[in-house]
Short mmCIF file of C-alpha atoms and ligand atoms in Angstrom, two decimals:
data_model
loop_
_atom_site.label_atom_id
_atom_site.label_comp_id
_atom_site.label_asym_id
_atom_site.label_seq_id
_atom_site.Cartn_x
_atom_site.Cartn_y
_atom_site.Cartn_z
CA UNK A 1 0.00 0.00 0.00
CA UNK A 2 1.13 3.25 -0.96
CA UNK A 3 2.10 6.16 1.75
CA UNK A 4 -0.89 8.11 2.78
CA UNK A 5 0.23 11.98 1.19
CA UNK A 6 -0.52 14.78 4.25
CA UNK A 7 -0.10 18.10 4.32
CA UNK A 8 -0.37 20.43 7.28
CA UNK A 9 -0.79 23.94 7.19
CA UNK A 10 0.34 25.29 10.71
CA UNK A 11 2.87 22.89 10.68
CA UNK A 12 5.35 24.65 13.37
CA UNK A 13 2.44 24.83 16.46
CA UNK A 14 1.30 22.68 18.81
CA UNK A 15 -1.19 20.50 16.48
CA UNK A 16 1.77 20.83 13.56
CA UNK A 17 4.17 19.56 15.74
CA UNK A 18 2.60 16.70 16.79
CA UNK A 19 1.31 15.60 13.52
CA UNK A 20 4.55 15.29 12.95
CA UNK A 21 5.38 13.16 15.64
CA UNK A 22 2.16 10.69 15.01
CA UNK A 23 3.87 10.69 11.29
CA UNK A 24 7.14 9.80 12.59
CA UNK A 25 5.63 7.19 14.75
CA UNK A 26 4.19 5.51 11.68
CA UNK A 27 6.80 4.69 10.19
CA UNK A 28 5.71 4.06 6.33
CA UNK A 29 2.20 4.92 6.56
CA UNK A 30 2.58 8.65 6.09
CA UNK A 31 4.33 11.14 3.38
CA UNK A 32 4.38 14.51 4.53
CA UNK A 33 4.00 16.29 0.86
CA UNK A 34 3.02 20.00 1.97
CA UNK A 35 4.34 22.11 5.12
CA UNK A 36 2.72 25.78 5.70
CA UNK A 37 3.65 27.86 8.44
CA UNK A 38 3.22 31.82 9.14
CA UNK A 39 6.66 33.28 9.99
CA UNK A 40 8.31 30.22 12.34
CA UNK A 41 10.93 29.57 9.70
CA UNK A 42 13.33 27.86 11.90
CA UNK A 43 10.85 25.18 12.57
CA UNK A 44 9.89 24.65 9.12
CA UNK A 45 13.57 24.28 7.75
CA UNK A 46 13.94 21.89 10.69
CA UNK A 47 10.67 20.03 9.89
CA UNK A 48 11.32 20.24 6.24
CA UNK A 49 15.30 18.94 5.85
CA UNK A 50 13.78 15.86 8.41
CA UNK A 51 10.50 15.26 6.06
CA UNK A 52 11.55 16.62 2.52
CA UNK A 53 8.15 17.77 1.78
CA UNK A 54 7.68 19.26 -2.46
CA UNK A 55 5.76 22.35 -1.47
CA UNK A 56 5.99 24.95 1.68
CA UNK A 57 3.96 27.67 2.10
CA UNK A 58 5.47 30.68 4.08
CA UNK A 59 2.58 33.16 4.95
CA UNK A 60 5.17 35.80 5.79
CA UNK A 61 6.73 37.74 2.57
CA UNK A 62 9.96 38.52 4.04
CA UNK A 63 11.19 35.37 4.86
CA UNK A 64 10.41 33.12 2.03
CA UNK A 65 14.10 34.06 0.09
CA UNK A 66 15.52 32.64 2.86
CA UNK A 67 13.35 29.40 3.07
CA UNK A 68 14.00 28.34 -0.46
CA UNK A 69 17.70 29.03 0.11
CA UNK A 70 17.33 26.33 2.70
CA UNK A 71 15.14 24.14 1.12
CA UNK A 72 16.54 23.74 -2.61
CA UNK A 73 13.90 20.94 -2.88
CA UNK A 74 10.98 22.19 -2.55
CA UNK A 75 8.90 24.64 -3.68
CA UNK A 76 7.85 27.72 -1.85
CA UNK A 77 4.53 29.38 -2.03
CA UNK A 78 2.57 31.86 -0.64
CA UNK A 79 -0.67 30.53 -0.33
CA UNK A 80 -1.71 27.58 2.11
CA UNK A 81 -4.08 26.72 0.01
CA UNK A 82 -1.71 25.72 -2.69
CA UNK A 83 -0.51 23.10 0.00
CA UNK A 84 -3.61 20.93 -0.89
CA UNK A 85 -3.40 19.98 -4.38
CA UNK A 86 -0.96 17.28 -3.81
CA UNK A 87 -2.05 15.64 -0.49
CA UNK A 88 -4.69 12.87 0.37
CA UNK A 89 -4.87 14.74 3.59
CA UNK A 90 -4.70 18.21 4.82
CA UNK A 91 -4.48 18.73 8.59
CA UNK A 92 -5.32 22.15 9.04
CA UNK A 93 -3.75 23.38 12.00
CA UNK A 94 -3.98 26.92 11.30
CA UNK A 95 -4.32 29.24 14.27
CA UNK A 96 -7.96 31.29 14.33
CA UNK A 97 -9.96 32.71 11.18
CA UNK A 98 -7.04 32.42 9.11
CA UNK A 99 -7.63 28.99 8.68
CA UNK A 100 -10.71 29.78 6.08
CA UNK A 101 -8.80 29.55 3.24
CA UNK A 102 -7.43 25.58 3.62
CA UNK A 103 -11.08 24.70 5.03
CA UNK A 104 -12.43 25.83 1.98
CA UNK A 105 -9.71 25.13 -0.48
CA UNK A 106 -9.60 21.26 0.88
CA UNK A 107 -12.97 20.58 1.06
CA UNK A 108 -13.37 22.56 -2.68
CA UNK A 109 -10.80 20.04 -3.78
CA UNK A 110 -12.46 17.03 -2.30
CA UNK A 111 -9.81 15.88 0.06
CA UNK A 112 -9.84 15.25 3.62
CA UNK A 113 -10.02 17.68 5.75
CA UNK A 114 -8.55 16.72 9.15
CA UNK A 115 -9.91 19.87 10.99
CA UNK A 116 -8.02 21.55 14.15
CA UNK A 117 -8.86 24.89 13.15
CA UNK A 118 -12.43 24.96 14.65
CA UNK A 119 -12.76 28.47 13.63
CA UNK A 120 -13.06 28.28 10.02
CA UNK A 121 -16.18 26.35 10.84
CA UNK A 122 -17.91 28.20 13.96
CA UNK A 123 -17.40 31.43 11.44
CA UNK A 124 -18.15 30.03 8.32
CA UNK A 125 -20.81 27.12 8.69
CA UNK A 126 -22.94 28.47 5.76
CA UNK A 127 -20.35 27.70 3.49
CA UNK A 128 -18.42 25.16 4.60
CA UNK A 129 -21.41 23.01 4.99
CA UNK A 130 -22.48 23.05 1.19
CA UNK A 131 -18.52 22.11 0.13
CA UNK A 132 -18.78 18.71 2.37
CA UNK A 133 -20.83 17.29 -0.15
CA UNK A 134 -18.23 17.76 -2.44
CA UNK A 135 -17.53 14.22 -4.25
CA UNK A 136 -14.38 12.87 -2.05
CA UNK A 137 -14.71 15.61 0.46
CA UNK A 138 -14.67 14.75 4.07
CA UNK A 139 -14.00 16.64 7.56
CA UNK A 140 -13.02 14.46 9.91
CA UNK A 141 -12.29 16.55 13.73
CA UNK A 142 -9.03 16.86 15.34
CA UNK A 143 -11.01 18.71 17.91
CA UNK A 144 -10.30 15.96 21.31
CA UNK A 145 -14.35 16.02 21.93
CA UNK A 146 -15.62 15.94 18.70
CA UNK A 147 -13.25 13.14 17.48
CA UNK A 148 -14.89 11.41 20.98
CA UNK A 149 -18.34 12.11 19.54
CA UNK A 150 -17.11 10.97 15.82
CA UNK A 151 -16.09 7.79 17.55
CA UNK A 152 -19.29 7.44 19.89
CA UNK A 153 -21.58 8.27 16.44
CA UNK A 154 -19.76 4.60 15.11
CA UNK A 155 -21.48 2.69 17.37
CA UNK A 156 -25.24 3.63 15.98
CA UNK A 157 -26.66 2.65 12.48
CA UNK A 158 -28.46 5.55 12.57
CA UNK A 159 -27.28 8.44 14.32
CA UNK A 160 -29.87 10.74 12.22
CA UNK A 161 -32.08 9.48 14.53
CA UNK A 162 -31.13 7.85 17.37
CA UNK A 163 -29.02 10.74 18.92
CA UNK A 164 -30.73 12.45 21.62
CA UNK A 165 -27.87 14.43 22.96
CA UNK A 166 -24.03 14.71 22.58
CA UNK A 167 -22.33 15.56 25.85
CA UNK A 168 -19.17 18.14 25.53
CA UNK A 169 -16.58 17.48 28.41
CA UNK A 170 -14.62 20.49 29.45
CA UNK A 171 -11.35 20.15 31.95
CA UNK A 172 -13.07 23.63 33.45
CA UNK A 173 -9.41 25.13 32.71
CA UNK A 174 -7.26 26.60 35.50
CA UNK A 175 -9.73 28.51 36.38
CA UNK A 176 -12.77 26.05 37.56
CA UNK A 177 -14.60 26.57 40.78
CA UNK A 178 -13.23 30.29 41.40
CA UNK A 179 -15.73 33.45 41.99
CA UNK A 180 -15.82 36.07 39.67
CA UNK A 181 -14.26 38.04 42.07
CA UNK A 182 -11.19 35.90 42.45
CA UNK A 183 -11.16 35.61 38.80
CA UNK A 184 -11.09 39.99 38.68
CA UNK A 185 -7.42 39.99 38.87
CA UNK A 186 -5.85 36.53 37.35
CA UNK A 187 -2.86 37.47 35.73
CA UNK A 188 -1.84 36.20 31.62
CA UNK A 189 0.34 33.39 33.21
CA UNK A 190 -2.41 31.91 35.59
CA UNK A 191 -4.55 31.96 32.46
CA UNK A 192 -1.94 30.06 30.51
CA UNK A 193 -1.59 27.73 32.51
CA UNK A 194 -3.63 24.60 31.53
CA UNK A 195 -3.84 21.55 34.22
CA UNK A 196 -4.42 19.03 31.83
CA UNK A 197 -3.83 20.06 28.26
CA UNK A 198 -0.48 21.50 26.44
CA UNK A 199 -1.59 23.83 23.66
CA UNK A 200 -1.34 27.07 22.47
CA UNK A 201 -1.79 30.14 24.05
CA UNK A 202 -4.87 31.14 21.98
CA UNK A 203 -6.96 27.91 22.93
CA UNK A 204 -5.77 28.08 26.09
CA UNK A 205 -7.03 31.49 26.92
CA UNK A 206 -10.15 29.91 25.51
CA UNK A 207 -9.93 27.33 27.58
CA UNK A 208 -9.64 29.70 31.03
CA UNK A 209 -12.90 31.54 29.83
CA UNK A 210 -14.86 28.45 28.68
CA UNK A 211 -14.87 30.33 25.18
CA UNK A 212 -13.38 27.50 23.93
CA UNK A 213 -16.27 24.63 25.11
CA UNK A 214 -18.61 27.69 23.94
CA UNK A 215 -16.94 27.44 20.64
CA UNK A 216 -17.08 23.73 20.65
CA UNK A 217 -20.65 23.42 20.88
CA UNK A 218 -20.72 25.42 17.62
CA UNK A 219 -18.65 23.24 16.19
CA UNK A 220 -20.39 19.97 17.10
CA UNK A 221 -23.98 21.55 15.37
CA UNK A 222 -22.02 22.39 12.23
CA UNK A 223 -19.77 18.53 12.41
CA UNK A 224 -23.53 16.48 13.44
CA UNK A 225 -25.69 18.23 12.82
CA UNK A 226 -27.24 18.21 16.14
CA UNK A 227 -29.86 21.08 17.60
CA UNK A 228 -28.29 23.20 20.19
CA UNK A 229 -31.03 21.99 22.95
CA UNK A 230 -29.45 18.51 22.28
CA UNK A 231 -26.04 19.77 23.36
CA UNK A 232 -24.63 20.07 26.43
CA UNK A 233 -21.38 20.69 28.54
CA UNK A 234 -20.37 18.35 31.72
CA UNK A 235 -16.69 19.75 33.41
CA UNK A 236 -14.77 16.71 34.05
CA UNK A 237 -11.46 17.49 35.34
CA UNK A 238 -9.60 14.92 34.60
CA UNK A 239 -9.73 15.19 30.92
CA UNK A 240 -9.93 11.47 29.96
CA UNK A 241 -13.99 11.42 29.58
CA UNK A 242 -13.25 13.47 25.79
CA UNK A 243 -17.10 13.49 25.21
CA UNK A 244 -19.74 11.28 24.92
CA UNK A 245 -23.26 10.35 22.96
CA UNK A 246 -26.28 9.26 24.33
CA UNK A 247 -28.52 7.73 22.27
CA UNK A 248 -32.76 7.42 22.31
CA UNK A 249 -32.55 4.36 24.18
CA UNK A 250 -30.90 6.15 27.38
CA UNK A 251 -27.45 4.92 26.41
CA UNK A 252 -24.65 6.64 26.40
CA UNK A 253 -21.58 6.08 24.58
CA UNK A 254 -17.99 7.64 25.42
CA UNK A 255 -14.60 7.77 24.23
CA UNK A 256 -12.03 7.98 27.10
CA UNK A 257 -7.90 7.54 26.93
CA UNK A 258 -5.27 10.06 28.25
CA UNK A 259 -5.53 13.69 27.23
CA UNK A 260 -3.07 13.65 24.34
CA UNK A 261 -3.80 15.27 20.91
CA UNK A 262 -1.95 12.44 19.02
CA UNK A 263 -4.43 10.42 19.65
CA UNK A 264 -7.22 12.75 17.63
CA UNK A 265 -4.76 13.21 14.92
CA UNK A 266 -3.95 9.84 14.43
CA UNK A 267 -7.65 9.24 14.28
CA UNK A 268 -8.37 11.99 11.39
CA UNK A 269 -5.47 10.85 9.11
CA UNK A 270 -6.40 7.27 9.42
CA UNK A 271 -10.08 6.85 9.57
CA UNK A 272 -12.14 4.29 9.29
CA UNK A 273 -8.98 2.61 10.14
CA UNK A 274 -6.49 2.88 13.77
CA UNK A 275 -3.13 4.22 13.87
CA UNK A 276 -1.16 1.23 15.73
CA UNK A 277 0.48 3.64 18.09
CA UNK A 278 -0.91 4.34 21.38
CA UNK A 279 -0.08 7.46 23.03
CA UNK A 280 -0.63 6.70 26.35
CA UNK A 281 -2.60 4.28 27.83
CA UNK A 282 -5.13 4.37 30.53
CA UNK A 283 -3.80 2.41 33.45
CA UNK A 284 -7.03 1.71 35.37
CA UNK A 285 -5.28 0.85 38.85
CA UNK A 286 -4.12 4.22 39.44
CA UNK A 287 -6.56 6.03 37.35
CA UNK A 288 -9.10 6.74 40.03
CA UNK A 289 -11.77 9.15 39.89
CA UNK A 290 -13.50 10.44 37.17
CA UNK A 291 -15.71 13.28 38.51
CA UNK A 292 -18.21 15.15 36.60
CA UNK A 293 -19.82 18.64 37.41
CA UNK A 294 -22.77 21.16 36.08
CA UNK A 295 -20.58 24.18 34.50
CA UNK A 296 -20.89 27.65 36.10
CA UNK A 297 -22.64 30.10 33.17
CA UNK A 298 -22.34 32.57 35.61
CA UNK A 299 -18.77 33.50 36.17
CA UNK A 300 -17.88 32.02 32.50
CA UNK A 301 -20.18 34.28 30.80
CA UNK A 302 -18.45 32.92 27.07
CA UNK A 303 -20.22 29.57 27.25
CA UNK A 304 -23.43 31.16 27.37
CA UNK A 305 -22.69 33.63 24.82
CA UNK A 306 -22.10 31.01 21.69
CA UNK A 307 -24.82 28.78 22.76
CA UNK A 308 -26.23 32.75 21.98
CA UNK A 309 -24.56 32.79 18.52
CA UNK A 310 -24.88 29.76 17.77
CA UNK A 311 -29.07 29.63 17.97
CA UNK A 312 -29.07 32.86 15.88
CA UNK A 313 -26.86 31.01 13.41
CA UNK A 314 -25.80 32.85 9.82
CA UNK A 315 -22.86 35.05 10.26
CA UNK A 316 -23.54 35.72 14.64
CA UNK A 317 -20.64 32.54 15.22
CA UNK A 318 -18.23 34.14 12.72
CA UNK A 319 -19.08 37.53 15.37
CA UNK A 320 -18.50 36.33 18.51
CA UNK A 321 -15.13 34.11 16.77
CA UNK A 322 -13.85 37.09 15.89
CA UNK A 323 -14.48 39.55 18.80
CA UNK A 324 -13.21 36.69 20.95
CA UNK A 325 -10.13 37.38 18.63
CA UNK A 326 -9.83 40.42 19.45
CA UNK A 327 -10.16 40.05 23.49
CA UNK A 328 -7.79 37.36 23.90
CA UNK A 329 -5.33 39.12 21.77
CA UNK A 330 -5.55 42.22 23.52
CA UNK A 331 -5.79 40.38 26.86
CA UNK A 332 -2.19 38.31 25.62
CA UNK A 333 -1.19 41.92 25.40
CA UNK A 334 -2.01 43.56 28.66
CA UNK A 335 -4.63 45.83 27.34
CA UNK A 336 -7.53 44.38 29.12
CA UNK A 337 -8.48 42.04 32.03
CA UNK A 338 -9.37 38.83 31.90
CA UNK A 339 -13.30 39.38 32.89
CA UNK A 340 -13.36 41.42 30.24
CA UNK A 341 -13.11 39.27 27.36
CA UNK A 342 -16.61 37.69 27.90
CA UNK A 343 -18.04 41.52 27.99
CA UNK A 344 -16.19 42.64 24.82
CA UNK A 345 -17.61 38.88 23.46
CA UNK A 346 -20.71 40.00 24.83
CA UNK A 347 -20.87 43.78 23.59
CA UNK A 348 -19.79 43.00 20.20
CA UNK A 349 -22.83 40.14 20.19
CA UNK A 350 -25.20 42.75 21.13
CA UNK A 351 -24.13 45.31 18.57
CA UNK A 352 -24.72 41.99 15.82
CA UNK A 353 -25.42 43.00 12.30
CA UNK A 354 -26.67 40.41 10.20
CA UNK A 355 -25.83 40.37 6.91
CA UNK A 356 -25.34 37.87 3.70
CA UNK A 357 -23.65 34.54 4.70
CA UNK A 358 -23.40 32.77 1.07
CA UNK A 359 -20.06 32.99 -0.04
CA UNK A 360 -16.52 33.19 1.49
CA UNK A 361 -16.20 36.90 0.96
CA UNK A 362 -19.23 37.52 2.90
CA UNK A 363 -18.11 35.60 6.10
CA UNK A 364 -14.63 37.30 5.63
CA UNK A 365 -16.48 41.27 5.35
CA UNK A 366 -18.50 39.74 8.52
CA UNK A 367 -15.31 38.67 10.61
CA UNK A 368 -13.87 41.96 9.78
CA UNK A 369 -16.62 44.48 10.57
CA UNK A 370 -16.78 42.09 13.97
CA UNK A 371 -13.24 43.13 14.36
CA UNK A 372 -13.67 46.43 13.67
CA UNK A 373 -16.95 46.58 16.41
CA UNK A 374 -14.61 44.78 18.80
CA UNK A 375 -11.90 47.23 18.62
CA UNK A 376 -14.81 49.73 19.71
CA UNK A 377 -15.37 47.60 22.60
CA UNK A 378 -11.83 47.95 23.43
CA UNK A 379 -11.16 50.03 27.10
CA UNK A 380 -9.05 52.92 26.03
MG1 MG B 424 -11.25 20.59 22.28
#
C-alpha cells in the first residue's frame, strides 16, 4: 500500500508539531507532501530537511528568500491553500480565522479535511457546509471532543435518529470553581496555565474563559448536525472522559484515553482505520476518579454567549469568533483584564449586524466588521 500523502498547514504549532510526531511514529504509513507555516521559519527548515516535503507555504513575505535558500527541494509558495493539491490529507492546524482559506480550499478540492482549526467552521458554517458534499470531500475533527463524539456516532446505524444528545466534556481550565471576584485579577500566566492540556496560548485562553467549550458546541452543530437543545457541557477534570453520545434508548456512549492530541490526529489521518500507536494508555489501577460537574454560566459568561450565537446562526458565530479574537489578543497583550473578554464577546454580540452569509467573501467582510466593532469595545 502506498504512503498516505498529508499536508499540514500550521505545521510549526502545537497540532503541527505533533502531527509530525504521530507521522514519525508511523513509520511508512505517512508522506508529509506539503508544510505551511506563518513566519516560524526555523521550525519549518527543521521540519522540512527531516520530512523533505515538495511544497511549503510561508505566509510571511519577508522570509520566504531565505526558506528556499534552505530548502533547494521544494517549492515555496505563498498561499496555504496551494498546499492541498498534492495531499490525500490536509491537517489544518492553522491558528484562528485564518484557517478559512485551507477549510475551503480542501474541502473545494475534495480531500480530507482533518480539521483543528475549529474556527473556520464556527465562522463560516454556511459555506463550509455546502462544500462537504463535495464528491471525495470529508471533515473528519481533530477537535479531542468531537473526534470522541465521531467515535461514539460509530457505534449507531443511525445516528440521524437515534441521537438524543451529545455531551461536551470540558477540563473547566485553571480557572474552575473560582468566583468572579477571584477571577477579577488573574494574571496572563495563571490563564496560561492549563492543568491538563499542552496547547497554544490562543486555545488556552479559551480554555480559562470556557470560550473554547462555547466554541465547541458550535462546532459539534455544524460537524452532526445536532440542535443546540441537544447539546450540552459536563466539566470533568480529569480530561480522559473526551465526550460522549447518548442515544434514544438512554445509552450513552464515550470515548475515554489520556488527554493527548496524538491520539485525535492519528484518528483523522487514518479513519475508518487505527493508527497502531498508542499514546498513552489508561492504566485503570491508578486512574481513580473520574468526577463530573454542572458548568458555572455565571462567572464564565463565554459559554453562554455562543450557545447565543450559535441559535441565531448565519454570520452571529463568525461575530463572537472574531471579537473573541480580538479580546484574547488584547488580553495576551495587557490591554484588558481577563473578565473582560466575555463583555467585549458579549458587547460586540449585542451590537450583531446580520448580513449575507453565502459565499466566502461575505463571512470574511462579517469577521472583519466584527473586528472592527470589537476594537470599539476595546477600554481605552
Ligand atoms: Mg477541544
Amino acid at each position: 500500500m502506498s504512503a498516505v500523502r498529508v499536508a499540514i498547514a500550521g505545521s510549526s504549532g502545537s497540532i503541527g508539531t505533533q502531527t509530525l510526531d504521530v507521522v514519525r511514529a508511523e513509520a511508512g504509513r505517512y508522506e508529509v507532501v506539503a508544510l505551511g507555516v506563518g513566519s516560524s521559519i526555523d521550525v519549518l527548515i527543521a521540519q522540512a530537511l527531516e520530512f523533505r516535503p515538495k511544497v511549503v507555504a510561508v505566509a510571511d513575505e519577508s522570509k520566504r528568500a531565505e526558506v528556499a535558500a534552505a530548502l533547494p527541494f521544494a517549492e515555496v509558495v505563498a498561499d496555504f491553500a496551494d498546499l492541498v493539491q498534492s495531499a490525500d490529507v490536509v491537517v489544518n492546524a492553522v491558528v484562528g480565522f485564518a484557517g478559512l482559506a485551507v477549510t475551503v480550499g480542501t474541502l473545494r478540492e475534495g480531500k480530507r479535511l482533518a480539521l483543528a482549526n475549529k474556527e473556520s467552521l464556527i465562522a463560516a458554517g454556511p459555506v463550509v457546509q455546502p462544500l462537504r458534499s463535495t464528491p471525495g470531500a470529508e471533515l473528519v475533527p481533530v477537535d479531542s471532543e468531537h473526534c470522541a463524539v465521531h467515535q461514539s456516532l460509530r457505534s449507531s446505524a443511525f445516528p440521524d435518529r437515534e441521537v438524543a444528545r451529545i455531551v461536551l466534556t470540558a477540563s473547566g481550565g485553571p480557572f474552575r470553581g473560582r468566583t468572579a471576584e477571584q477571577l477579577a485579577s488573574v494574571r496572563v500566566d495563571e490563564a496560561l496555565a492549563h492543568p491538563t492540556w499542552k496547547m497554544g496560548p490562543k486555545i488556552t485562553i479559551d480554555s480559562s474563559t470556557l470560550m473554547n467549550k462555547g466554541l465547541e458546541v458550535i462546532e459539534a452543530h455544524e460537524l452532526f448536525g445536532t440542535p443546540y437543545d441537544q447539546i450540552e457541557v459536563v466539566v470533568h477534570p480529569q480530561s480522559v472522559v473526551h465526550s460522549m453520545a447518548e442515544f434514544t434508548d438512554g445509552s450513552t456512549i464515550a470515548q475515554l484515553s489520556m488527554p493527548d492530541m496524538r491520539l485525535p490526529i492519528g484518528y483523522a489521518l487514518a479513519y475508518p482505520a487505527r493508527i497502531g500507536t498508542p499514546f498513552g494508555r489508561i492504566d485503570w489501577g491508578t486512574l481513580g476518579r473520574l468526577d463530573f460537574e454542572a458548568p458555572d454560566t455565571q462567572t464564565f459568561r463565554c459559554l453562554p454567549l455562543a450557545y447565543e450565537a450559535g441559535r441565531v446562526g448565519s454570520t452571529a458565530p463568525a461575530w463572537l469568533s472574531a471579537a473573541n479574537e480580538v479580546a484574547v489578543d488584547a488580553f495576551l497583550q495587557g490591554r484588558l483584564r481577563w473578565s473582560q473578554i466575555a463583555e467585549v464577546c458579549d458587547a460586540v454580540l449585542q451590537r450583531y449586524e446580520p448580513g449575507p452569509d453565502a459565499t466566502v467573501a461575505d463571512i470574511i467582510a462579517a469577521d472583519a466588521r466584527a473586528r472592527a466593532v470589537a476594537q470599539e469595545e476595546l477600554p481605552e
